[in-house]
Short mmCIF file of C-alpha atoms and ligand atoms in Angstrom, two decimals:
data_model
loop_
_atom_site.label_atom_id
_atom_site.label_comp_id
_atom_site.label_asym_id
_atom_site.label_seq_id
_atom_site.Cartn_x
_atom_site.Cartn_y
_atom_site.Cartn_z
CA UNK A 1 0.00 0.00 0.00
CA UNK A 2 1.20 3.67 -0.77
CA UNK A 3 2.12 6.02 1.53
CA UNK A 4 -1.41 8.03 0.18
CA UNK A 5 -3.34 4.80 0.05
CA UNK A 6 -2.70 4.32 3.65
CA UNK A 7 -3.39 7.76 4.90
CA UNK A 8 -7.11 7.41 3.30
CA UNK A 9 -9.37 5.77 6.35
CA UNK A 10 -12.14 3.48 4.53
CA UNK A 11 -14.88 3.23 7.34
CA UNK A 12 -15.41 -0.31 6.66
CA UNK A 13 -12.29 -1.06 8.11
CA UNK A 14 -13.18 -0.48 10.98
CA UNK A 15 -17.09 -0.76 11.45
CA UNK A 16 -18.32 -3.14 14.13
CA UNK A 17 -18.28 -6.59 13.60
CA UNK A 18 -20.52 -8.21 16.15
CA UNK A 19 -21.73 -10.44 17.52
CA UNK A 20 -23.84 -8.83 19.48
CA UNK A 21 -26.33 -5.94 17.89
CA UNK A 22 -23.84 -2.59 17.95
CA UNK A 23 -26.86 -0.49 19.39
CA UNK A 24 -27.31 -3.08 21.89
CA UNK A 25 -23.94 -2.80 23.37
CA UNK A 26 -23.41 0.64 23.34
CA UNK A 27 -26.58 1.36 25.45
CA UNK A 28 -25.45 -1.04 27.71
CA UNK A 29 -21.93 -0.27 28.38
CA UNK A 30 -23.00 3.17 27.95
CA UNK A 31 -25.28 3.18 30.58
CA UNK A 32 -22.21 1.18 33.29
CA UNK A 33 -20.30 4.34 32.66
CA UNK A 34 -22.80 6.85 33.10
CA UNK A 35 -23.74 4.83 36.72
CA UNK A 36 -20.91 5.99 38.09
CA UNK A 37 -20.84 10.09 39.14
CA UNK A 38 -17.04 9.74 38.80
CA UNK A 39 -16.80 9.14 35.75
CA UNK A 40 -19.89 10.98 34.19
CA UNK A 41 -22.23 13.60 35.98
CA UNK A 42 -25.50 14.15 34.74
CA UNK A 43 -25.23 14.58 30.89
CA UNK A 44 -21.50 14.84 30.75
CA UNK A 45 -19.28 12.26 28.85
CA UNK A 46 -20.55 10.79 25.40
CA UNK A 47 -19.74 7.52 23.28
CA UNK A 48 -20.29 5.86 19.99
CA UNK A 49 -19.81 3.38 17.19
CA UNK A 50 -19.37 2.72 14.25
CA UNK A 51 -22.21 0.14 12.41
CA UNK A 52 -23.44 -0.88 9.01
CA UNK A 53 -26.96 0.05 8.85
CA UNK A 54 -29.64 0.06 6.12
CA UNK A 55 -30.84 3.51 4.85
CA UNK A 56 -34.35 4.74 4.75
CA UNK A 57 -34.75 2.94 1.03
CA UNK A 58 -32.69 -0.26 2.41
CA UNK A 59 -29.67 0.60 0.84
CA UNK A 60 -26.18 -0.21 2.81
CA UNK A 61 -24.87 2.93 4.95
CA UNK A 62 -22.01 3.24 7.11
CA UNK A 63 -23.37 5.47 10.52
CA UNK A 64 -21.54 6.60 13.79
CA UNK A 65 -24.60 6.08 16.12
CA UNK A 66 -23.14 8.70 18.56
CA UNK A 67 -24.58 10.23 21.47
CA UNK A 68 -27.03 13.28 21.04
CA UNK A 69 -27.31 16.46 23.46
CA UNK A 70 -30.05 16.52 26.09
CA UNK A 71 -29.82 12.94 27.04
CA UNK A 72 -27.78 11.17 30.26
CA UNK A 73 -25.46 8.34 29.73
CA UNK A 74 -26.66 6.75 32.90
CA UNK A 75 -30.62 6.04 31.61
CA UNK A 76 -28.99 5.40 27.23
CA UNK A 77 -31.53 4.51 25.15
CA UNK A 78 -31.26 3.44 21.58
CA UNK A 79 -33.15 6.82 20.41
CA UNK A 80 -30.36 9.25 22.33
CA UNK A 81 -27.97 8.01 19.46
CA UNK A 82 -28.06 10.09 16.88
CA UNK A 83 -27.24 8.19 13.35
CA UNK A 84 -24.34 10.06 11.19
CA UNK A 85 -23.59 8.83 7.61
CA UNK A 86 -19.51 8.52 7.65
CA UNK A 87 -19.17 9.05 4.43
CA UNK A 88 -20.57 11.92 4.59
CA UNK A 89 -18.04 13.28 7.98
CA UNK A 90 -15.14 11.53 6.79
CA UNK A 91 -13.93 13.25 4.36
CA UNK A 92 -13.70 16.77 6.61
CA UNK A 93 -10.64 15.65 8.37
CA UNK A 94 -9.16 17.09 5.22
CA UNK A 95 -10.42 20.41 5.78
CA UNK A 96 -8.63 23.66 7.44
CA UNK A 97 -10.52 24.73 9.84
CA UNK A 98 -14.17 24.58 10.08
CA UNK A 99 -16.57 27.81 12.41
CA UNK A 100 -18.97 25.63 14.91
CA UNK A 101 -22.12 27.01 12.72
CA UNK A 102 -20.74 25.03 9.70
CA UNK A 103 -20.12 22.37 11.30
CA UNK A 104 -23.52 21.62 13.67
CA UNK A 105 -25.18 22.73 10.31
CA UNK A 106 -23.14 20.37 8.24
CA UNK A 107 -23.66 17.44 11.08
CA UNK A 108 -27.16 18.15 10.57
CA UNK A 109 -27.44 17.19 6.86
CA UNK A 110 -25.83 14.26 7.55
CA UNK A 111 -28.38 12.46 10.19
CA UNK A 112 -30.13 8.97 8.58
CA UNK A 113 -33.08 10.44 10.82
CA UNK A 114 -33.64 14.03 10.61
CA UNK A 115 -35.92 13.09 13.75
CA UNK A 116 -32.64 12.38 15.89
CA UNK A 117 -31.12 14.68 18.49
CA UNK A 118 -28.87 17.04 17.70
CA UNK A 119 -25.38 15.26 17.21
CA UNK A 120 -22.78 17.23 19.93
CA UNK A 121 -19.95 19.49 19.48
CA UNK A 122 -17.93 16.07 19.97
CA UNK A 123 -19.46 13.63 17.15
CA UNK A 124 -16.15 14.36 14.58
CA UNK A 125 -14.12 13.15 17.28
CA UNK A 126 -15.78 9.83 17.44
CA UNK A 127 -15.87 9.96 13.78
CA UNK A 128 -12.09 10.54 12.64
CA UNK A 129 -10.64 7.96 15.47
CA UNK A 130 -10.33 4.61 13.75
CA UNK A 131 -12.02 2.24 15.46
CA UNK A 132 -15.63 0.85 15.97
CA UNK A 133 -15.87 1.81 19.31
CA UNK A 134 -14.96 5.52 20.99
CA UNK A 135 -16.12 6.22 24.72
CA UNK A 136 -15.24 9.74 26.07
CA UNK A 137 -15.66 11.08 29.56
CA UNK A 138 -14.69 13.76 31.79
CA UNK A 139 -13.46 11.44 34.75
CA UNK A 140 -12.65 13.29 38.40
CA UNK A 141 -9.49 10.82 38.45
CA UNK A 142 -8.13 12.05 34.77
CA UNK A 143 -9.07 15.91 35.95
CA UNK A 144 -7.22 15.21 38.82
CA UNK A 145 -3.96 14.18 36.98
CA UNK A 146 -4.26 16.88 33.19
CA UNK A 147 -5.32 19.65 35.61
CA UNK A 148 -2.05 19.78 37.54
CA UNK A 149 1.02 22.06 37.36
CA UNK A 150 3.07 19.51 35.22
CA UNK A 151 0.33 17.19 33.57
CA UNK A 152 3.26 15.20 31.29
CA UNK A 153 5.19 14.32 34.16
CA UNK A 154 1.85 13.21 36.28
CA UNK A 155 0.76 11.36 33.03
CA UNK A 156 3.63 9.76 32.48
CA UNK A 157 3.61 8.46 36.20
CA UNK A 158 0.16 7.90 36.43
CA UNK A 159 -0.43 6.23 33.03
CA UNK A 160 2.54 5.62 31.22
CA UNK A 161 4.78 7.43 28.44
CA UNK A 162 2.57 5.95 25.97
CA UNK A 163 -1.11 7.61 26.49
CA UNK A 164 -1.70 10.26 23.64
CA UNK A 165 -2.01 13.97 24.87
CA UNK A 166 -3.91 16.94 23.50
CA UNK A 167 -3.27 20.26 25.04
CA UNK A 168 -5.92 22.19 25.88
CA UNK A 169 -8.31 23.19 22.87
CA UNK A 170 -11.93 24.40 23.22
CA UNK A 171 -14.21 21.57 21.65
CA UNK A 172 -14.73 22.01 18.15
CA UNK A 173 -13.55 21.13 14.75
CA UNK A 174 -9.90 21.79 15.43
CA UNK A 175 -9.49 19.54 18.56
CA UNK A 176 -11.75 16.69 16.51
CA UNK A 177 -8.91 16.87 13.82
CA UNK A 178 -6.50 16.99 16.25
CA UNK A 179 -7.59 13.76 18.22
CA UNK A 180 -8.18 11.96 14.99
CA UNK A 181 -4.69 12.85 13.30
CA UNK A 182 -3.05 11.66 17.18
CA UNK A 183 -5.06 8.15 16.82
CA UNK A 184 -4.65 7.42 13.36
CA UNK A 185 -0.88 7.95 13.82
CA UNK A 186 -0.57 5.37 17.21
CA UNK A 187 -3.88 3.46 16.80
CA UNK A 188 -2.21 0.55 19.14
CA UNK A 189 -2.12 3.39 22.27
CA UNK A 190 -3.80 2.91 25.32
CA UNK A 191 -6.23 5.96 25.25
CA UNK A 192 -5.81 9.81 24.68
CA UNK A 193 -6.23 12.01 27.04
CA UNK A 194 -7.09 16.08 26.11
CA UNK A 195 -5.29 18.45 28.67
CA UNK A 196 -7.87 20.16 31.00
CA UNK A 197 -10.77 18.31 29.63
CA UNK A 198 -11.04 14.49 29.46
CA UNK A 199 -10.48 11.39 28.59
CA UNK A 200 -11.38 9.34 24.79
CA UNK A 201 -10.54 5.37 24.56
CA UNK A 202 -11.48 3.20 21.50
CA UNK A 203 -11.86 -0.36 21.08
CA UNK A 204 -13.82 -2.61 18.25
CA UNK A 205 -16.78 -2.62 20.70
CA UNK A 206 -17.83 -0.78 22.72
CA UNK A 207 -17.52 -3.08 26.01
CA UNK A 208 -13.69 -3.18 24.89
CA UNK A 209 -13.58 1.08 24.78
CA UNK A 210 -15.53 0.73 27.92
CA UNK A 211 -12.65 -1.45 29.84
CA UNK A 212 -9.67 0.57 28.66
CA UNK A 213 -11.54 3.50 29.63
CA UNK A 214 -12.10 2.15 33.65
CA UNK A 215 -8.79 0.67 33.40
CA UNK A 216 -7.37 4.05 32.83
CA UNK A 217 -9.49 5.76 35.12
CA UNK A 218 -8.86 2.93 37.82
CA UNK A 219 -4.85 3.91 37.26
CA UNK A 220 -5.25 7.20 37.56
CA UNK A 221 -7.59 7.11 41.02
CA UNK A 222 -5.17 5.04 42.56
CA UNK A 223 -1.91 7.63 41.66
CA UNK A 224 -3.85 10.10 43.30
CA UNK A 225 -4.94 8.54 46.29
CA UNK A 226 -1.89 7.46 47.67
CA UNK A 227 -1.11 10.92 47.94
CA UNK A 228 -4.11 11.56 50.31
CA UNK A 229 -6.17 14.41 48.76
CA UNK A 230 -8.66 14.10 51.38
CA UNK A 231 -6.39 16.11 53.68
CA UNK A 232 -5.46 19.10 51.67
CA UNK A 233 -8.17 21.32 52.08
CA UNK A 234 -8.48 21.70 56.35
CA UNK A 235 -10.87 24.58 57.74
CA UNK A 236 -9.17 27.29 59.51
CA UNK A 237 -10.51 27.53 62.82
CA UNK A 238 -10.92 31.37 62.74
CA UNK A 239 -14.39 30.00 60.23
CA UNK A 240 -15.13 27.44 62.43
CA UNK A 241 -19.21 27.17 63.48
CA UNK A 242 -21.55 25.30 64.87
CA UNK A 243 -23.70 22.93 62.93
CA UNK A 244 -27.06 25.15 64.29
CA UNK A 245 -24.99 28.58 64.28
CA UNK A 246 -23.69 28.16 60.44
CA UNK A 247 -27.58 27.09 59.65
CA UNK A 248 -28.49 30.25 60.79
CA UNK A 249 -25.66 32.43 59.16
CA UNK A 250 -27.05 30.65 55.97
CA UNK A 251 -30.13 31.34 56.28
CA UNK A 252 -30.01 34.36 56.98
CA UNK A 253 -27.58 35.21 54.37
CA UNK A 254 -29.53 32.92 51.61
CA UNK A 255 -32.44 36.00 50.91
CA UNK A 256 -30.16 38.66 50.03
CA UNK A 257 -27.81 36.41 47.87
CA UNK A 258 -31.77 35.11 46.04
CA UNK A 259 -32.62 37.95 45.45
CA UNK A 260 -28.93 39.51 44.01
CA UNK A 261 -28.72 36.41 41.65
CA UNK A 262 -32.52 37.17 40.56
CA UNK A 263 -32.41 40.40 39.18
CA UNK A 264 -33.02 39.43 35.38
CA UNK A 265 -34.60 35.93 36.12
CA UNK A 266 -35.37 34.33 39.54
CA UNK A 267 -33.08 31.45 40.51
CA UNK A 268 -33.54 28.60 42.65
CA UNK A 269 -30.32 28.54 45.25
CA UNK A 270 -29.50 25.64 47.36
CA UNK A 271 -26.80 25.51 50.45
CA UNK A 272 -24.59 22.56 50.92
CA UNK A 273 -22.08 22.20 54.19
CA UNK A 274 -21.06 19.19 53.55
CA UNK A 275 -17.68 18.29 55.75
CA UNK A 276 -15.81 18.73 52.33
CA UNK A 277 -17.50 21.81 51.44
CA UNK A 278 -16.70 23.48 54.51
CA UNK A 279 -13.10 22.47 54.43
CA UNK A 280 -12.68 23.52 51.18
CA UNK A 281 -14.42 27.30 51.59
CA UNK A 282 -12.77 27.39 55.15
CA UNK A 283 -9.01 27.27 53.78
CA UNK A 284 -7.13 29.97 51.68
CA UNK A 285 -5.96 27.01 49.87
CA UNK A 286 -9.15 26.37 48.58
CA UNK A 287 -9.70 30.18 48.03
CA UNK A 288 -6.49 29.90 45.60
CA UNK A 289 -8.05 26.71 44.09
CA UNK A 290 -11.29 28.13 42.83
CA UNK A 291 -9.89 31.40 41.29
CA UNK A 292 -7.83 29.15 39.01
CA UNK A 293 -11.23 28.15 37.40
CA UNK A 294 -13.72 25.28 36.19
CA UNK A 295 -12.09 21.88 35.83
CA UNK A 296 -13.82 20.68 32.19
CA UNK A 297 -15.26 23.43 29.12
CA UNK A 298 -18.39 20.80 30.26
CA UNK A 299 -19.02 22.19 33.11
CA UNK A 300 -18.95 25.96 32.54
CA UNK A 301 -22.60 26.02 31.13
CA UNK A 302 -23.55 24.96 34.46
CA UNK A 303 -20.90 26.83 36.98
CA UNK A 304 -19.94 29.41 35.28
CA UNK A 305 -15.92 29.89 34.94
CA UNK A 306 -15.53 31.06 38.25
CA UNK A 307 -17.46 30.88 41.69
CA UNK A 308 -17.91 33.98 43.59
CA UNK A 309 -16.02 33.83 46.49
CA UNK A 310 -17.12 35.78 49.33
CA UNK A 311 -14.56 37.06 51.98
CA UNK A 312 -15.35 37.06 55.75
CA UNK A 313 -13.69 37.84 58.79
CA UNK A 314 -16.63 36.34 61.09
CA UNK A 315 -18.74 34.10 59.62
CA UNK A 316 -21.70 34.41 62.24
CA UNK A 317 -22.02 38.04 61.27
CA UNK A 318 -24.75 38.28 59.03
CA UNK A 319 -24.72 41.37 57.91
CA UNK A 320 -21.10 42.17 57.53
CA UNK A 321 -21.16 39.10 55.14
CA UNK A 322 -24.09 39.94 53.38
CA UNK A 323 -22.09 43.38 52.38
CA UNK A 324 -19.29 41.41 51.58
CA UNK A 325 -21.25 39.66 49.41
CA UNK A 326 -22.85 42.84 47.75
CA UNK A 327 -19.06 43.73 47.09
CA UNK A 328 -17.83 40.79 45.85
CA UNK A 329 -21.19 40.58 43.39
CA UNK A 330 -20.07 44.09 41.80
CA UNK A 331 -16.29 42.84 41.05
CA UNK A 332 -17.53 39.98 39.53
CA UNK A 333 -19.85 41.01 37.56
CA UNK A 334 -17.68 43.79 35.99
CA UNK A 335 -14.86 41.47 35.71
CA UNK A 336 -16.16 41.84 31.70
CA UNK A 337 -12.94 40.09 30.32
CA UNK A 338 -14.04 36.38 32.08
CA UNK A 339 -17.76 37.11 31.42
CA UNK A 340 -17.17 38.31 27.77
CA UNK A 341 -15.12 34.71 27.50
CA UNK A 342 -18.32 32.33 28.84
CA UNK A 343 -20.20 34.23 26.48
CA UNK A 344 -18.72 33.74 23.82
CA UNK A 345 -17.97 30.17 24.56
CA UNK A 346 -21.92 29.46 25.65
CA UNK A 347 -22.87 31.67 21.93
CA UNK A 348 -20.64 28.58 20.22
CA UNK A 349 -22.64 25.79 22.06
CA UNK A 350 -25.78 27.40 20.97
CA UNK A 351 -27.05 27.44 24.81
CA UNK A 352 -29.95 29.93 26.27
CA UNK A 353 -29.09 28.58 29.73
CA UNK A 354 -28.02 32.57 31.27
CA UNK A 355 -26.17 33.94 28.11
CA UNK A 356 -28.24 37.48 29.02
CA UNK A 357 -26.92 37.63 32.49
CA UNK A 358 -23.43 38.18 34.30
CA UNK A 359 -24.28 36.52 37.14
CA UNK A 360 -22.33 33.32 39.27
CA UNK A 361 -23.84 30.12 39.74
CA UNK A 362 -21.78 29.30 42.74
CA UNK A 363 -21.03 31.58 45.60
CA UNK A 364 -18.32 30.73 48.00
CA UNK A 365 -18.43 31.45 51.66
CA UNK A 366 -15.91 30.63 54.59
CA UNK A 367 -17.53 29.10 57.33
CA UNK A 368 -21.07 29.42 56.07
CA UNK A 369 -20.69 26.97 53.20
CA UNK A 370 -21.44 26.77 49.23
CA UNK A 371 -24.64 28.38 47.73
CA UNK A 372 -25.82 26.74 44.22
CA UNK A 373 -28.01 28.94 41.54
CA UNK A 374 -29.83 27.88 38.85
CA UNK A 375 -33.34 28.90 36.80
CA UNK A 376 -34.80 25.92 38.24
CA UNK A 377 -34.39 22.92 40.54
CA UNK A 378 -32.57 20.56 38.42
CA UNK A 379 -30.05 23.44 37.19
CA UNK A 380 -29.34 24.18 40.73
CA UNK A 381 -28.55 20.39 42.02
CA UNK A 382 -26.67 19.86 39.18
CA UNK A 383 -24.32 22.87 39.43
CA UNK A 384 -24.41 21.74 43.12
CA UNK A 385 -23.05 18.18 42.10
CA UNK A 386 -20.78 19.46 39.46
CA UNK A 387 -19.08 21.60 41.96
CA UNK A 388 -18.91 18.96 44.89
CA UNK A 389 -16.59 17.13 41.95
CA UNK A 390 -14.64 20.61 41.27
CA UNK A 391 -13.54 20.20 45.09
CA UNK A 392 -12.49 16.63 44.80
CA UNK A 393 -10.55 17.42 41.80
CA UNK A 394 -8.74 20.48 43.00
CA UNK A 395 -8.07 18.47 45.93
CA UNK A 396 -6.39 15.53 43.65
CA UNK A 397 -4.25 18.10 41.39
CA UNK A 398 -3.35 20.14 44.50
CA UNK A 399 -1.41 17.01 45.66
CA UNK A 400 0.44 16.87 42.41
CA UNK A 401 1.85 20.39 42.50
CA UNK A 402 -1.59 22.33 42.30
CA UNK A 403 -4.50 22.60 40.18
CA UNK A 404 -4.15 24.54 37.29
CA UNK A 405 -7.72 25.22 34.92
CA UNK A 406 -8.33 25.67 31.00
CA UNK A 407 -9.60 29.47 31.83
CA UNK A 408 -6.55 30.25 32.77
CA UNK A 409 -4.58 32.60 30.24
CA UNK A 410 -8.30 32.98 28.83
CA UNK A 411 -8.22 30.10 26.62
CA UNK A 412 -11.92 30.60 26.32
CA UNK A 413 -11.25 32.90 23.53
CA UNK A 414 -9.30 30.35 21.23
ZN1 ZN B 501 -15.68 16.48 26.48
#
C-alpha cells in the first residue's frame, strides 16, 4: 500500500463486527459508565460506534450512532444516538478549519433520521478515530492528573509514556482533527487524554472502549490517592461554626444572595455544608483553588468559569457578610474580560441557559458553606453536584503540584 493509500481511512475497516447488535452494546456499556458520578455527571461524557446500517430505502450505509445532546449516559436509550452517515463526515478531516455554525449545520445534513437529536460538538471526534468503538468522559481521576502544574510528568507516572495527549483546545472542529490525526498515527495506544478536559478510549466494541476507559481511570484514582487528597483542604478555625450557628448564618444570608442572583430571572439557590464543602471554603488554599477556574469546558454552562467567592472575617455576622457579598457581586460582575469569554464560549454551544446575564452560579463562603443557583431545581442540584466534583478534583491536582484550569490565560477565547 502507498504512503497516500494508507493515509485514506475506509470506514469499513473499521465498522463493528458483532456479535452482538452494535446499538445493543453501546446502550449497555454506555449506561455502566454513566452509573458511576465519577466518571460521568449528569449529561457529561458521550460515546459511539461505528455500524453498518440500512438507509431509509434499504440501501447499505455506514453510521456513527453517537450520542445526542439533552440525554444522560446513565438512563442510554437506543433513540439518544443520533445516526451520522460517515461518508458523509469523513472526508472533513481534510479540511482547514471549520466555524462551529458550519459544522452543527453540516452534522445536521448528515443524520439517517432528521428526527434524531442534535449530534454534539464532539461527534467528529468519534468519527475521525479509527475504530468501531470511541467512549469519552470527563473522569474526576483524569481531571485530577491533566489539571495539575506539570500534567506530562503526572501522566507519564500515572499512566505511562505511551497515552496520547492533547493540550488544551476548546471543543470544536480543530481539537476533533487533532484527536483523529493523534489516533490514526498510534492506533495501538492505550487511550488519549485532552489536557484540561477528558479522557477518549477506542476499542472494536464498545464493552472493549468501555474497559480501557475504567482501566485508565482505575490507574489514575489510585496515583492520586496514595497521595491523600482528602487532607489538603483543612478549615481554619478562625471560620469554624456550629452545625445550628452556620444554619443560621445561611439562612439568613440565603435572601439577600436570592434575590442579588434574581435580578433578570429568579433562581432557585440551594446551600450545601457538607464536611468537604466546609473544608474547602474554610481554607485559603481552597480560596487559591477556585480562582484558578472550572475543571472541564463541560461544566462551565452549568458553573460558570468562576465561583464567587465571598470574603469574611466572622462568619456568624450576618450582615457584615451579606455586604461582603454585595461587594464581591459588583467585582464579579464587571470582571467583563471572564464574562465576555463564557459568552462567547456558551454563543458557540448554541445554549440559552443565562447567556443574558453576568451573574455566578456558585457563591463561596468561609464558614457558612457553598450556595448553588440555577433557573430551576434541576439546574441548581446539578451545578451543586458538578461543583462537589470541582472540590475533589482540586483536591487531587493540588497534591500533584496544584490545580491549574483551561480558563486560565483565557483560553476561552481560542
Ligand atoms: Zn468532552
Amino acid at each position: 500500500m502507498s504512503t497516500t493509500e494508507s493515509a485514506v481511512i475506509l470506514p469499513q475497516d473499521y465498522l463493528f463486527a458483532g456479535p452482538a447488535n452494535a446499538l445493543d452494546e453501546l446502550v449497555e456499556w454506555s449506561r455502566r459508565l454513566g452509573a458511576d458520578p465519577s466518571l460521568v455527571l449528569r449529561g457529561g461524557g458521550n460515546t459511539s460506534v461505528k455500524v453498518a446500517e440500512e438507509d431509509v430505502a434499504g440501501r447499505p450505509v455506514n453510521v456513527l450512532r453517537v450520542k445526542g445532546s439533552g440525554s444522560d449516559l446513565a438512563f442510554a436509550k437506543h433513540a439518544d444516538f443520533a445516526g451520522v452517515r460517515l461518508d458523509d463526515v469523513l472526508p472533513l478531516i481534510e479540511r482547514g478549519d471549520m466555524s462551529d455554525e458550519e459544522m452543527v449545520d453540516y452534522l445536521a445534513r448528515t443524520l439517517t433520521d432528521p428526527r434524531a437529536p442534535r449530534p454534539s460538538i464532539e461527534t467528529l471526534l468519534h468519527a475521525f478515530i479509527p475504530a468501531a468503538a470511541v467512549f469519552h468522559s470527563h473522569a474526576d481521576a483524569i481531571l485530577q492528573v491533566v489539571n495539575s502544574t506539570d500534567p506530562h510528568a503526572a501522566l507519564d507516572d500515572a499512566l505511562g509514556a505511551d497515552i496520547l495527549r492533547i493540550p488544551y483546545r476548546r471543543p470544536g472542529f480543530l481539537l476533533s482533527k487533532e484527536v483523529g490525526e493523534a489516533v490514526r498515527a498510534d492506533p495501538s495506544a492505550p487511550g488519549l487524554v485532552l489536557l484540561n478536559h477528558g479522557l477518549v478510549t477506542w476499542g472494536s466494541s464498545p464493552e472493549e472502549a468501555y474497559r480501557r476507559h475504567l482501566e485508565l481511570v482505575d490507574r489514575a484514582r489510585a496515583y492520586v490517592e496514595a497521595r491523600n487528597p482528602a487532607a489538603v483542604f483543612a478549615a481554619e478555625s478562625r471560620y469554624a461554626l456550629g452545625d445550628e450557628e452556620r444554619r443560621r448564618a445561611a439562612a439568613a444570608l440565603a435572601p439577600t444572595i436570592r434575590g442579588a442572583l434574581s435580578a433578570d430571572r429568579r433562581v432557585i439557590l440551594r446551600h450545601t455544608d457538607t464536611p468537604e464543602v466546609m473544608a474547602f471554603v474554610s481554607s485559603a488554599r481552597g480560596r487559591g483553588a477556585s480562582a484558578a477556574g472550572a475543571a472541564t469546558p463541560d461544566h462551565i454552562l452549568t458553573t460558570r468559569v468562576h465561583p464567587l467567592w465571598v470574603e469574611v472575617d466572622d462568619p456568624a455576622d450576618t450582615d457584615a457578610a451579606a455586604g461582603a457579598f454585595v461587594r464581591a457581586l459588583e467585582t464579579y460582575r464587571a470582571d467583563y474580560a471572564a464574562y465576555a469569554a463564557y459568552a462567547a464560549y456558551a454563543a458557540r454551544h448554541r445554549t440559552d441557559e443565562g447567556l443574558q446575564d453576568s451573574f455566578p452560579r456558585i457563591v463561596l463562603v468561609p464558614g457558612v458553606g457553598m450556595f448553588t443557583a440555577g433557573k430551576d431545581a434541576k439546574q441548581a442540584d446539578l451545578a451543586r453536584d458538578i461543583y462537589l466534583h470541582t472540590i475533589a478534583i482540586m483536591a487531587g491536582a493540588e497534591t500533584l503540584g496544584g490545580y491549574r484550569s483551561l480558563a486560565e490565560g483565557d483560553q476561552f477565547r481560542a
